[in-house]
Amino acid sequence: MHELVASHITFAYASGPPILVDVNAQVACGKLLALVGPNGAGKSTLLRVMCGLMRPQRGKVEFDGASLFSLSSLERARRVAFLPQAVNPTFSLSVFEVVCLGRYPHVGALRTMRQKDHDVVLRCLQETRCDALRARDFSELSGGERQRVLIAAILAQEPDILLLDEPTSLLDLHHQIEVFSLLKRLTREGYGVAVVTHDLNTAARFCDHMLLLSSSVHGVKAEGTPSEVLQESILSEVYETEVKVCPHPITGTPLVTVLDAERYP
Amino acid sequence: MTSRITLGRIALLVLISAGIVLVSLWIGAESLRWEQIQAEWRSGKPITQCPALSILINQRIPRTLAALLAGGTLALVGCAFQALLRNPLATPYTLGVAGAGAFGAFAATVLMEGAAARIGIVGISGVQLAAFLCALLDMAAIYAMAARHPRMSPAVLLLTGVTLGMLANAGILFLRYLAKPNMLVVMDRWLMGGVDVIGYRDIKTLAVGTIPCALVLLLQAAKLDQIGFDVELAAGRGINVRRLQAVTFIVGSLATAIVVSTVGPIGFVGLIVPHSVRALTGSRHRLLMPISLFAGGVFLCMCDIIARKTFVGETPIGIITALFGGPFFLYLLTKRRFVDWEG
Ligand SMILES: Nc1ncnc2c1ncn2[C@@H]1O[C@H](COP(=O)(O)OP(=O)(O)OP(=O)(O)O)[C@@H](O)[C@H]1O
Ligand SMILES: [Mg+2]
């Protein structure tokens, strides 16, 4: 049972104001964590700190009790994988090649792919239902297909923990649900997943735990199960709009809607 | 994907290349005959009394080697810089190294009025030395600019390089204006580049300078795949992006500076060759870089053969690479899609 724990994180970009102050977060295997909050709340920043891309000024990030920064960068990448908010490739690569790139932490700079690496790549393509795409040019895929391929690529790192920054922001309803179902399935298989999203309702349906970040407190405004976090008073304050929450008629999870105050006072 | 088709094509490329290199040894202002070479070789006379053998050994072989080394290096650095700057249209000269080198060569020529070509240390002429130093200066300026930014941003590198290149060009124009008419011919000849006046001393400089650089760049292939795909993703996979950018930039510029100072600013090789090879091998640098290195050398060799055999006698090779490379590149542009222009 692996876990990635960030405790008392304080972070500011070079000579900028503090973005995160004394933030705690935890991603455990078998659990799906959602990071939500308004634009600029520091969600991406927290994710980058948690995967060891940036050192916090204060606080520590630990994987199974050992500091993430005590691991070599390749060891780190074999435990924690990170999918950034936007990925823009320079050259055209096939889907298969894109997923092969994910093997880097295992293959290294000088070795070539072995049979085992190939097997992993094929398994990750299957897992994300991308087999049919394997010969396609990555840049010619639709947004949803790209996202699935990118998830396959970070699965190829064979990490324990996945940190994904807005993997569904460009996707239609169907593909959003598909990606979240995939993430849910992965947590059942034993991965620990943290996902940044602006889609509160889908997050409420799928995630086990939720962190609501806000720039007003430089960190976590509310934390808990989706129904504990998604409350009218909290959301109205953080998003600075009138927010209504009612139970979803079918799933019973919180359903968040925004009413404009002029027409529905 | 290394499919069998690609391997077949690679085998074909190797055969054609071997042919081109052989032709390059044989063809020139004076075509050599195999029987004559054999006869002279068997006669055991000193080489000064064997006209054909001496042309082969003192002209054709060094000239061919120079084309192979210079062309290969330029193509390899082209691959590396395209990934580093995340721009498929980057070249070894994008960062202004060629312009700065030419300015150095011009300055030395004007200031020392031809004496610079003769004086020199350890077999490197004053003009070469000045070209090399100015190219290094260009690199240092760009590096200092880029290092001020938290991440060595491709956009900053690119803009600084292009600006320095324009400055160098203005300097060159100014020097041309100052120069005496008889110097202009020498200077312009330098700008067009050439592998025709190469002797073994220059080959040694080229080889000692470029081969280690090429090895270092080849070792970065897997990492260049990663930053070419996405910088943040690469960092997440455990690549030290800043170090990779610094190594690629410094070693690539050094290799370019060495080439420019020995054979002049020969254009287009670093752009056309990586693109054409990419169409053959795909974008994985493990395959792309070694094959570009090889193909770049052979391409320049071929251009040199054409340069020797044009109807006006010897044509400067820089003109040939541009005349043949330009249209070919335009053709490629219509055929191939570019994923991301801005990077
Ligand atoms: N590289 C950077 N340098 C300086 N400041 C930055 C940098 N990246 C982000 N910031 C600032 O840090 C704050 C938090 O940014 P962050 O990207 O973490 O927000 P976010 O919650 O991911 O927002 P979004 O929902 O828009 O993606 C913002 O005010 C932003 O301007
Ligand atoms: Mg973000």
XYZ file of C-alpha atoms and ligand atoms in Angstrom:
640
model
C 0.000 0.000 0.000
C 1.922 2.996 -1.278
C 1.176 6.591 -0.510
C 2.428 9.999 -1.467
C 2.129 12.537 1.317
C 2.768 16.259 1.093
C 2.888 17.936 4.468
C 3.056 21.591 5.451
C 3.951 22.687 1.932
C 4.768 26.350 1.471
C 5.598 27.359 -2.045
C 6.195 30.585 -3.981
C 7.517 31.004 -7.519
C 10.824 32.886 -7.722
C 10.409 36.308 -6.105
C 6.615 36.004 -6.370
C 3.948 35.992 -3.660
C 3.296 32.709 -1.818
C 0.919 30.454 -3.765
C 0.633 27.644 -1.241
C 0.970 28.105 2.537
C 1.074 25.145 4.919
C -0.804 22.767 2.591
C -1.304 19.074 3.324
C -2.361 16.510 0.754
C -2.245 12.765 0.478
C -2.606 10.369 -2.440
C -2.964 6.728 -1.442
C -3.068 3.645 -3.625
C -6.617 2.524 -4.300
C -8.021 6.025 -3.823
C -9.098 8.689 -6.305
C -8.426 12.222 -5.103
C -9.886 15.254 -6.872
C -8.226 18.667 -6.637
C -10.722 21.417 -7.399
C -10.817 25.172 -7.083
C -11.013 28.361 -9.140
C -8.439 29.370 -11.783
C -5.176 30.402 -10.199
C -5.914 28.623 -6.913
C -2.636 26.708 -7.145
C -3.857 23.272 -8.227
C -1.222 22.815 -10.931
C 1.408 24.224 -8.593
C 0.527 21.688 -5.886
C 0.654 18.853 -8.419
C 4.117 19.911 -9.647
C 5.403 20.088 -6.088
C 3.920 16.684 -5.287
C 5.628 14.994 -8.215
C 8.982 16.503 -7.302
C 9.313 18.920 -10.218
C 9.648 21.910 -7.907
C 11.020 22.075 -4.406
C 8.775 23.697 -1.807
C 10.352 26.419 0.344
C 8.984 24.697 3.421
C 7.430 21.307 4.118
C 8.150 17.900 2.642
C 6.860 15.452 0.075
C 7.275 11.817 1.039
C 6.725 8.569 -0.813
C 6.179 5.736 1.665
C 7.903 7.766 4.360
C 11.031 8.670 2.358
C 11.540 12.163 0.958
C 10.792 12.323 -2.759
C 13.928 14.419 -3.211
C 16.136 11.695 -1.730
C 15.254 9.465 -4.704
C 17.071 9.781 -8.008
C 14.929 11.462 -10.637
C 14.424 8.198 -12.529
C 13.471 6.320 -9.341
C 11.011 9.095 -8.599
C 9.484 8.801 -12.077
C 9.031 5.053 -11.587
C 6.870 5.743 -8.527
C 5.046 8.968 -9.332
C 3.917 9.885 -12.858
C 2.766 13.347 -13.873
C 0.572 14.407 -16.789
C 0.787 18.189 -17.360
C -2.164 20.418 -18.167
C -1.145 20.958 -21.796
C 1.122 18.758 -23.911
C 2.376 20.101 -27.229
C 4.656 17.899 -29.303
C 7.074 19.392 -31.842
C 7.410 16.440 -34.203
C 4.915 13.882 -35.387
C 5.060 10.541 -33.622
C 2.834 7.489 -33.846
C 0.641 6.569 -30.887
C 2.830 3.540 -30.289
C 5.951 5.716 -30.156
C 4.284 8.175 -27.773
C 3.520 5.358 -25.346
C 7.070 4.007 -25.767
C 8.377 7.401 -24.614
C 6.716 6.631 -21.289
C 9.180 3.785 -20.744
C 12.035 6.277 -20.319
C 12.338 5.944 -16.506
C 12.894 2.197 -16.964
C 14.858 2.173 -20.201
C 17.076 5.192 -19.507
C 19.039 7.300 -21.946
C 21.358 4.655 -23.361
C 19.593 1.299 -23.348
C 17.016 0.281 -25.975
C 13.560 -1.196 -25.412
C 13.550 -4.888 -24.514
C 10.778 -7.445 -24.937
C 9.453 -6.656 -21.453
C 9.198 -2.957 -22.295
C 7.257 -3.806 -25.450
C 4.891 -5.986 -23.451
C 4.241 -3.166 -20.988
C 3.531 -0.727 -23.808
C 1.055 -3.130 -25.424
C -0.641 -3.751 -22.084
C -1.017 -0.005 -21.442
C -2.464 0.488 -24.918
C -5.015 -2.239 -24.186
C -5.814 -0.929 -20.733
C -6.758 2.480 -22.161
C -8.485 0.934 -25.217
C -5.968 2.500 -27.570
C -4.858 -0.635 -29.451
C -6.754 0.388 -32.544
C -4.954 3.728 -32.588
C -1.411 2.430 -32.277
C -0.289 3.190 -35.837
C -2.055 6.574 -36.017
C -0.180 9.869 -35.914
C -0.565 11.317 -32.408
C -1.133 14.855 -33.680
C -4.048 13.708 -35.848
C -6.082 12.312 -32.961
C -9.124 13.952 -31.429
C -8.723 15.565 -28.006
C -10.289 12.584 -26.236
C -8.157 10.037 -28.057
C -5.027 12.064 -27.315
C -5.869 12.150 -23.638
C -6.334 8.385 -23.529
C -3.012 7.880 -25.288
C -1.274 10.233 -22.849
C -2.729 8.273 -19.944
C -1.420 5.097 -21.592
C 1.981 6.798 -21.857
C 2.165 7.647 -18.168
C 0.896 4.172 -17.251
C 3.869 2.836 -19.212
C 6.055 4.414 -16.528
C 4.575 1.699 -14.265
C 4.141 4.172 -11.421
C 2.227 3.615 -8.206
C 0.816 7.119 -8.123
C -0.657 9.091 -11.041
C -0.973 12.875 -10.885
C -3.085 14.265 -13.729
C -3.633 17.962 -14.425
C -7.043 18.579 -16.051
C -7.072 15.452 -18.210
C -10.720 16.064 -19.174
C -10.843 19.803 -19.771
C -11.044 19.529 -23.572
C -13.321 16.528 -23.737
C -17.011 16.126 -24.557
C -19.484 14.597 -22.063
C -18.967 11.077 -23.247
C -15.166 11.225 -23.227
C -15.080 12.974 -19.847
C -16.985 10.099 -18.304
C -14.829 7.630 -20.168
C -11.604 9.122 -18.776
C -13.004 9.274 -15.247
C -14.225 5.669 -15.489
C -10.739 4.699 -16.627
C -9.199 6.488 -13.651
C -11.696 4.820 -11.328
C -10.842 1.429 -12.800
C -7.140 2.164 -12.322
C -7.668 2.998 -8.644
C -9.471 -0.312 -8.199
C -6.481 -2.027 -9.753
C -4.348 -0.440 -7.047
C -3.037 2.829 -8.480
C -3.293 5.985 -6.409
C -4.690 8.804 -8.527
C -4.938 12.562 -8.016
C -6.778 14.481 -10.679
C -7.227 18.214 -11.128
C -10.573 19.124 -12.625
C -13.080 21.951 -12.971
C -15.941 19.514 -13.420
C -17.271 19.334 -9.862
C -20.203 17.079 -10.682
C -18.234 14.382 -12.421
C -15.581 14.593 -9.727
C -18.325 14.162 -7.111
C -19.535 11.016 -8.826
C -16.165 9.334 -9.169
C -13.739 10.490 -6.505
C -13.290 9.238 -2.967
C -11.820 12.370 -1.532
C -11.797 15.995 -2.553
C -9.526 18.981 -1.872
C -10.921 22.440 -2.583
C -8.113 24.968 -3.053
C -8.547 28.703 -2.928
C -6.105 31.526 -3.490
C -7.737 33.516 -0.662
C -6.303 31.072 1.901
C -3.246 30.085 -0.226
C -4.245 26.479 0.091
C -6.975 24.097 1.175
C -10.324 25.727 1.868
C -12.228 22.506 2.409
C -11.430 18.825 2.404
C -13.355 15.563 2.725
C -15.834 13.426 0.829
C -17.541 15.157 -2.124
C -20.710 15.839 -0.094
C -18.666 17.382 2.709
C -16.792 19.714 0.352
C -19.514 20.587 -2.158
C -21.709 22.748 0.069
C -23.499 25.869 -1.055
C -21.914 28.181 1.516
C -18.334 27.046 0.826
C -18.630 27.053 -2.967
C -20.435 30.401 -3.105
C -17.605 31.988 -1.157
C -14.734 30.365 -3.053
C -16.157 30.859 -6.565
C -17.666 34.266 -5.693
C -21.020 33.403 -7.280
C -24.372 32.115 -6.088
C -24.066 28.325 -6.165
C -26.901 25.812 -5.632
C -26.285 22.218 -4.651
C -28.924 19.477 -4.817
C -28.626 15.712 -4.836
C -28.269 14.085 -8.242
C -31.639 12.450 -9.077
C -30.036 9.136 -9.998
C -26.652 8.820 -8.327
C -27.472 10.843 -5.225
C -24.068 12.571 -5.342
C -24.001 16.385 -5.029
C -25.020 18.250 -8.181
C -23.634 21.783 -8.400
C -25.290 24.475 -10.501
C -24.715 28.200 -10.791
C -27.717 30.505 -10.957
C -27.286 34.056 -12.064
C -28.563 36.219 -9.240
C -30.582 38.616 -11.431
C -33.054 36.141 -12.873
C -33.295 33.759 -9.933
C -32.861 35.887 -6.830
C 9.076 1.961 -35.461
C 11.929 0.219 -37.187
C 10.013 -1.758 -39.726
C 11.685 -3.958 -42.291
C 10.891 -1.413 -44.996
C 12.872 1.270 -43.213
C 15.827 -1.076 -42.793
C 15.682 -1.872 -46.503
C 15.672 1.808 -47.344
C 18.591 2.383 -45.004
C 20.573 -0.333 -46.777
C 19.836 1.389 -50.076
C 20.973 4.715 -48.652
C 24.259 3.142 -47.569
C 24.879 1.738 -51.058
C 24.152 5.031 -52.787
C 26.383 6.823 -50.292
C 29.305 4.514 -50.906
C 28.887 5.216 -54.610
C 28.862 8.966 -54.075
C 31.992 8.870 -51.934
C 33.836 6.837 -54.586
C 32.768 9.221 -57.342
C 33.907 12.108 -55.168
C 37.421 10.658 -55.086
C 37.568 10.246 -58.836
C 35.903 13.268 -60.364
C 37.235 16.795 -60.509
C 38.947 19.348 -62.690
C 41.138 16.414 -63.629
C 39.471 13.057 -63.726
C 41.671 10.260 -62.440
C 42.094 6.912 -64.114
C 42.354 3.733 -62.104
C 45.116 2.252 -64.310
C 47.229 5.366 -63.905
C 46.905 5.310 -60.124
C 47.805 1.629 -60.056
C 50.831 2.189 -62.304
C 52.076 5.078 -60.188
C 51.532 3.093 -56.990
C 53.538 0.147 -58.325
C 56.362 2.354 -59.686
C 57.429 3.191 -56.123
C 58.443 6.713 -57.089
C 58.140 9.543 -54.520
C 54.652 10.966 -54.520
C 55.726 14.344 -55.960
C 56.531 12.567 -59.214
C 53.170 10.825 -59.401
C 50.610 13.402 -60.625
C 47.489 11.239 -60.344
C 48.366 9.677 -56.983
C 49.263 13.042 -55.558
C 45.949 14.552 -56.644
C 44.120 11.639 -55.042
C 46.030 11.822 -51.764
C 46.582 15.538 -51.387
C 43.337 16.858 -52.819
C 40.529 14.391 -53.308
C 40.795 12.430 -50.071
C 41.052 15.439 -47.724
C 38.352 17.224 -49.649
C 35.997 14.269 -49.422
C 36.751 13.805 -45.730
C 36.078 17.497 -45.107
C 32.710 17.296 -46.848
C 31.759 14.186 -44.861
C 32.777 15.679 -41.514
C 31.317 19.136 -42.076
C 28.062 17.972 -43.661
C 27.535 15.265 -41.055
C 28.135 17.651 -38.185
C 25.804 20.320 -39.570
C 23.001 17.794 -40.098
C 23.450 16.302 -36.630
C 23.448 19.708 -34.947
C 20.338 20.555 -36.993
C 18.524 17.555 -35.457
C 19.654 18.482 -31.972
C 18.697 22.163 -32.281
C 15.286 21.355 -33.735
C 14.503 19.361 -30.604
C 16.201 21.849 -28.262
C 14.353 24.862 -29.679
C 11.214 22.760 -30.235
C 11.021 24.194 -33.715
C 11.208 21.999 -36.823
C 12.692 24.875 -38.809
C 15.684 25.540 -36.539
C 19.154 25.094 -38.032
C 22.695 25.090 -36.649
C 22.813 28.740 -37.739
C 19.543 29.793 -36.110
C 21.452 30.922 -33.040
C 23.696 33.257 -35.043
C 26.881 31.172 -34.886
C 27.493 31.361 -38.633
C 26.964 35.109 -38.810
C 29.278 35.717 -35.896
C 31.897 33.387 -37.408
C 31.737 35.169 -40.754
C 32.063 38.509 -39.017
C 35.188 37.262 -37.223
C 36.688 36.022 -40.469
C 35.924 39.330 -42.198
C 37.320 41.382 -39.342
C 40.555 39.399 -39.380
C 40.826 39.741 -43.151
C 40.259 43.497 -43.138
C 42.368 44.308 -40.098
C 45.367 42.254 -41.110
C 45.009 42.607 -44.864
C 45.674 39.025 -45.809
C 48.445 38.506 -43.309
C 45.854 36.881 -41.065
C 45.465 34.037 -43.487
C 49.136 33.192 -43.177
C 49.979 33.770 -39.541
C 48.494 31.318 -37.117
C 49.096 28.935 -34.263
C 49.154 25.130 -34.147
C 48.146 24.916 -37.766
C 45.058 27.098 -37.426
C 45.087 30.305 -39.450
C 44.316 33.715 -37.995
C 41.112 33.975 -40.002
C 39.904 30.624 -38.676
C 40.813 31.606 -35.161
C 38.973 34.927 -35.403
C 35.900 33.165 -36.840
C 35.952 30.613 -34.050
C 36.376 33.210 -31.293
C 33.518 35.358 -32.598
C 31.276 32.278 -32.801
C 32.153 31.475 -29.174
C 31.369 35.053 -28.198
C 27.942 34.721 -29.819
C 27.320 31.522 -27.841
C 28.412 33.092 -24.586
C 26.114 36.071 -25.115
C 23.129 33.844 -25.831
C 23.917 31.617 -22.887
C 24.163 34.590 -20.551
C 20.767 35.841 -21.749
C 19.107 32.465 -21.454
C 20.553 31.700 -18.032
C 18.803 34.783 -16.662
C 15.495 33.051 -17.256
C 14.377 30.369 -14.824
C 14.027 27.912 -17.685
C 16.220 28.265 -20.736
C 13.216 29.228 -22.811
C 13.457 28.317 -26.511
C 11.823 31.609 -27.471
C 14.500 33.648 -25.701
C 17.306 31.589 -27.244
C 15.790 31.959 -30.682
C 15.203 35.699 -30.534
C 18.633 36.395 -29.073
C 20.263 34.240 -31.742
C 18.393 35.853 -34.593
C 19.169 39.340 -33.264
C 22.869 38.593 -32.883
C 22.871 37.155 -36.387
C 21.428 40.402 -37.737
C 23.999 42.407 -35.788
C 26.767 40.284 -37.278
C 25.368 40.859 -40.760
C 25.347 44.607 -40.204
C 28.961 44.341 -39.044
C 29.843 42.359 -42.161
C 28.282 45.003 -44.415
C 30.213 47.713 -42.584
C 33.494 45.811 -42.990
C 32.790 45.293 -46.700
C 32.257 49.038 -47.003
C 35.617 49.697 -45.344
C 37.534 47.025 -47.232
C 39.732 47.621 -50.271
C 38.239 46.238 -53.503
C 40.860 43.506 -53.825
C 39.964 42.202 -50.345
C 36.275 41.972 -51.260
C 36.894 38.972 -53.509
C 38.638 37.072 -50.715
C 35.912 37.965 -48.236
C 33.012 37.018 -50.472
C 34.653 33.731 -51.318
C 34.795 32.962 -47.600
C 31.064 33.704 -47.213
C 30.183 31.141 -49.855
C 31.976 28.371 -48.040
C 34.038 25.625 -49.556
C 35.806 22.362 -48.945
C 38.165 22.890 -51.896
C 41.182 24.404 -50.134
C 41.237 21.795 -47.415
C 44.459 20.056 -46.467
C 45.170 17.435 -43.833
C 45.790 20.092 -41.172
C 42.232 21.324 -41.542
C 40.929 17.762 -41.537
C 42.678 17.210 -38.239
C 41.138 20.368 -36.755
C 37.708 19.330 -38.017
C 37.963 15.758 -36.809
C 39.392 16.536 -33.381
C 36.766 19.232 -32.863
C 33.630 17.687 -34.284
C 33.877 13.960 -33.546
C 33.725 14.296 -29.723
C 30.889 16.831 -30.065
C 28.993 14.440 -32.337
C 29.406 11.603 -29.827
C 28.077 13.740 -26.978
C 25.076 14.802 -29.060
C 24.328 11.220 -30.122
C 24.242 10.196 -26.462
C 21.440 12.716 -25.843
C 19.140 11.113 -28.449
C 16.636 9.534 -26.064
C 16.405 12.707 -24.003
C 15.880 14.862 -27.091
C 12.892 12.645 -27.967
C 11.457 13.550 -24.608
C 11.903 17.343 -24.687
C 10.807 17.374 -28.318
C 7.536 15.791 -27.198
C 6.899 17.887 -24.109
C 9.240 19.641 -21.716
C 7.171 19.257 -18.564
C 6.387 15.622 -19.299
C 10.122 15.072 -19.841
C 10.913 16.620 -16.468
C 8.264 14.409 -14.871
C 9.996 11.378 -16.372
C 13.207 12.231 -14.593
C 15.125 14.231 -17.179
C 17.166 17.168 -15.952
C 15.825 19.528 -18.588
C 18.119 22.455 -17.818
C 21.224 20.318 -17.995
C 20.094 18.697 -21.231
C 19.394 22.114 -22.772
C 22.758 23.468 -21.644
C 24.726 20.451 -22.941
C 22.940 20.383 -26.294
C 23.296 24.122 -26.768
C 26.977 24.346 -25.840
C 28.155 21.226 -27.650
C 26.026 21.922 -30.744
C 27.245 25.519 -31.007
C 30.853 24.463 -30.469
C 30.632 21.924 -33.279
C 29.002 24.491 -35.567
C 31.685 27.077 -34.726
C 34.417 24.600 -35.653
C 32.747 23.758 -38.966
C 32.064 27.390 -39.836
C 35.624 28.434 -39.076
C 37.115 25.717 -41.298
C 34.776 25.513 -44.299
C 32.769 28.734 -44.031
C 29.021 29.119 -43.505
C 27.629 26.390 -45.777
C 23.863 26.751 -45.620
C 20.820 24.488 -45.794
C 22.524 21.190 -44.862
C 21.352 21.429 -41.247
C 17.780 22.051 -42.360
C 17.218 19.823 -45.374
C 18.992 16.709 -44.213
C 17.194 16.235 -40.866
C 13.847 16.847 -42.563
C 14.434 14.435 -45.393
C 15.780 11.799 -43.018
C 12.811 12.281 -40.700
C 10.530 11.362 -43.587
C 12.475 8.097 -43.845
C 13.063 7.134 -40.211
C 10.364 8.921 -38.224
C 11.124 11.334 -35.415
C 12.869 9.076 -32.875
C 16.337 10.583 -32.423
C 18.031 7.226 -31.806
C 17.586 6.506 -35.497
C 17.223 10.027 -36.852
C 20.495 11.409 -35.483
C 23.001 8.774 -36.632
C 21.375 8.565 -40.050
C 21.333 12.361 -40.400
C 25.012 12.450 -39.460
C 25.734 9.992 -42.208
C 23.370 11.480 -44.784
C 24.575 15.033 -44.106
C 28.145 14.046 -44.935
C 27.119 12.269 -48.097
C 24.850 15.138 -49.140
C 27.665 17.665 -48.834
C 29.960 15.304 -50.697
C 27.450 15.141 -53.527
C 27.080 18.923 -53.591
C 30.869 19.159 -53.763
C 30.973 16.834 -56.778
C 28.426 19.060 -58.510
C 30.419 22.150 -57.479
C 33.528 20.732 -59.173
C 31.745 19.851 -62.389
C 29.640 22.903 -63.194
C 30.296 24.554 -66.547
C 31.852 27.656 -64.976
C 34.583 25.554 -63.418
C 34.627 25.307 -59.621
C 31.531 26.827 -58.021
C 31.550 27.623 -54.293
C 29.738 24.795 -52.523
C 27.533 27.121 -50.464
C 25.870 28.232 -53.683
C 25.231 24.619 -54.694
C 23.704 23.571 -51.356
C 21.385 26.592 -51.503
C 20.466 26.178 -55.201
C 19.635 22.507 -54.836
C 18.589 22.514 -51.207
C 16.202 25.461 -51.398
C 13.785 24.099 -54.008
C 13.988 20.619 -52.508
C 13.074 22.043 -49.135
C 10.138 23.955 -50.621
C 8.964 20.689 -52.109
C 9.245 19.023 -48.683
C 7.245 21.825 -47.125
C 4.368 21.099 -49.474
C 4.573 17.375 -48.693
C 5.063 17.327 -44.949
C 2.931 18.766 -42.250
C 4.504 20.655 -39.398
C 2.953 19.818 -36.094
C 3.855 22.912 -34.182
C 5.351 26.032 -35.652
C 5.654 28.074 -32.501
C 7.130 25.425 -30.230
N 5.786 29.452 -13.702
C 5.166 30.368 -12.923
N 5.840 31.459 -12.509
C 5.238 32.377 -11.729
N 3.964 32.296 -11.308
C 3.238 31.231 -11.691
C 3.793 30.210 -12.520
N 2.851 29.277 -12.741
C 1.747 29.693 -12.072
N 1.988 30.853 -11.440
C 1.017 31.592 -10.599
O 0.664 30.772 -9.518
C -0.727 30.872 -9.263
C -1.336 29.481 -9.252
O -1.205 28.943 -10.549
P -1.642 27.478 -10.913
O -1.224 27.221 -12.311
O -1.149 26.546 -9.885
O -3.225 27.601 -10.825
P -4.331 26.524 -11.147
O -5.105 26.313 -9.907
O -3.729 25.336 -11.787
O -5.227 27.308 -12.194
P -5.989 26.792 -13.517
O -7.289 26.225 -13.064
O -6.218 28.034 -14.297
O -5.102 25.820 -14.193
C -1.309 31.786 -10.317
O -1.510 33.057 -9.721
C -0.254 31.860 -11.351
O -0.216 33.144 -11.934
Mg -3.721 24.512 -13.698
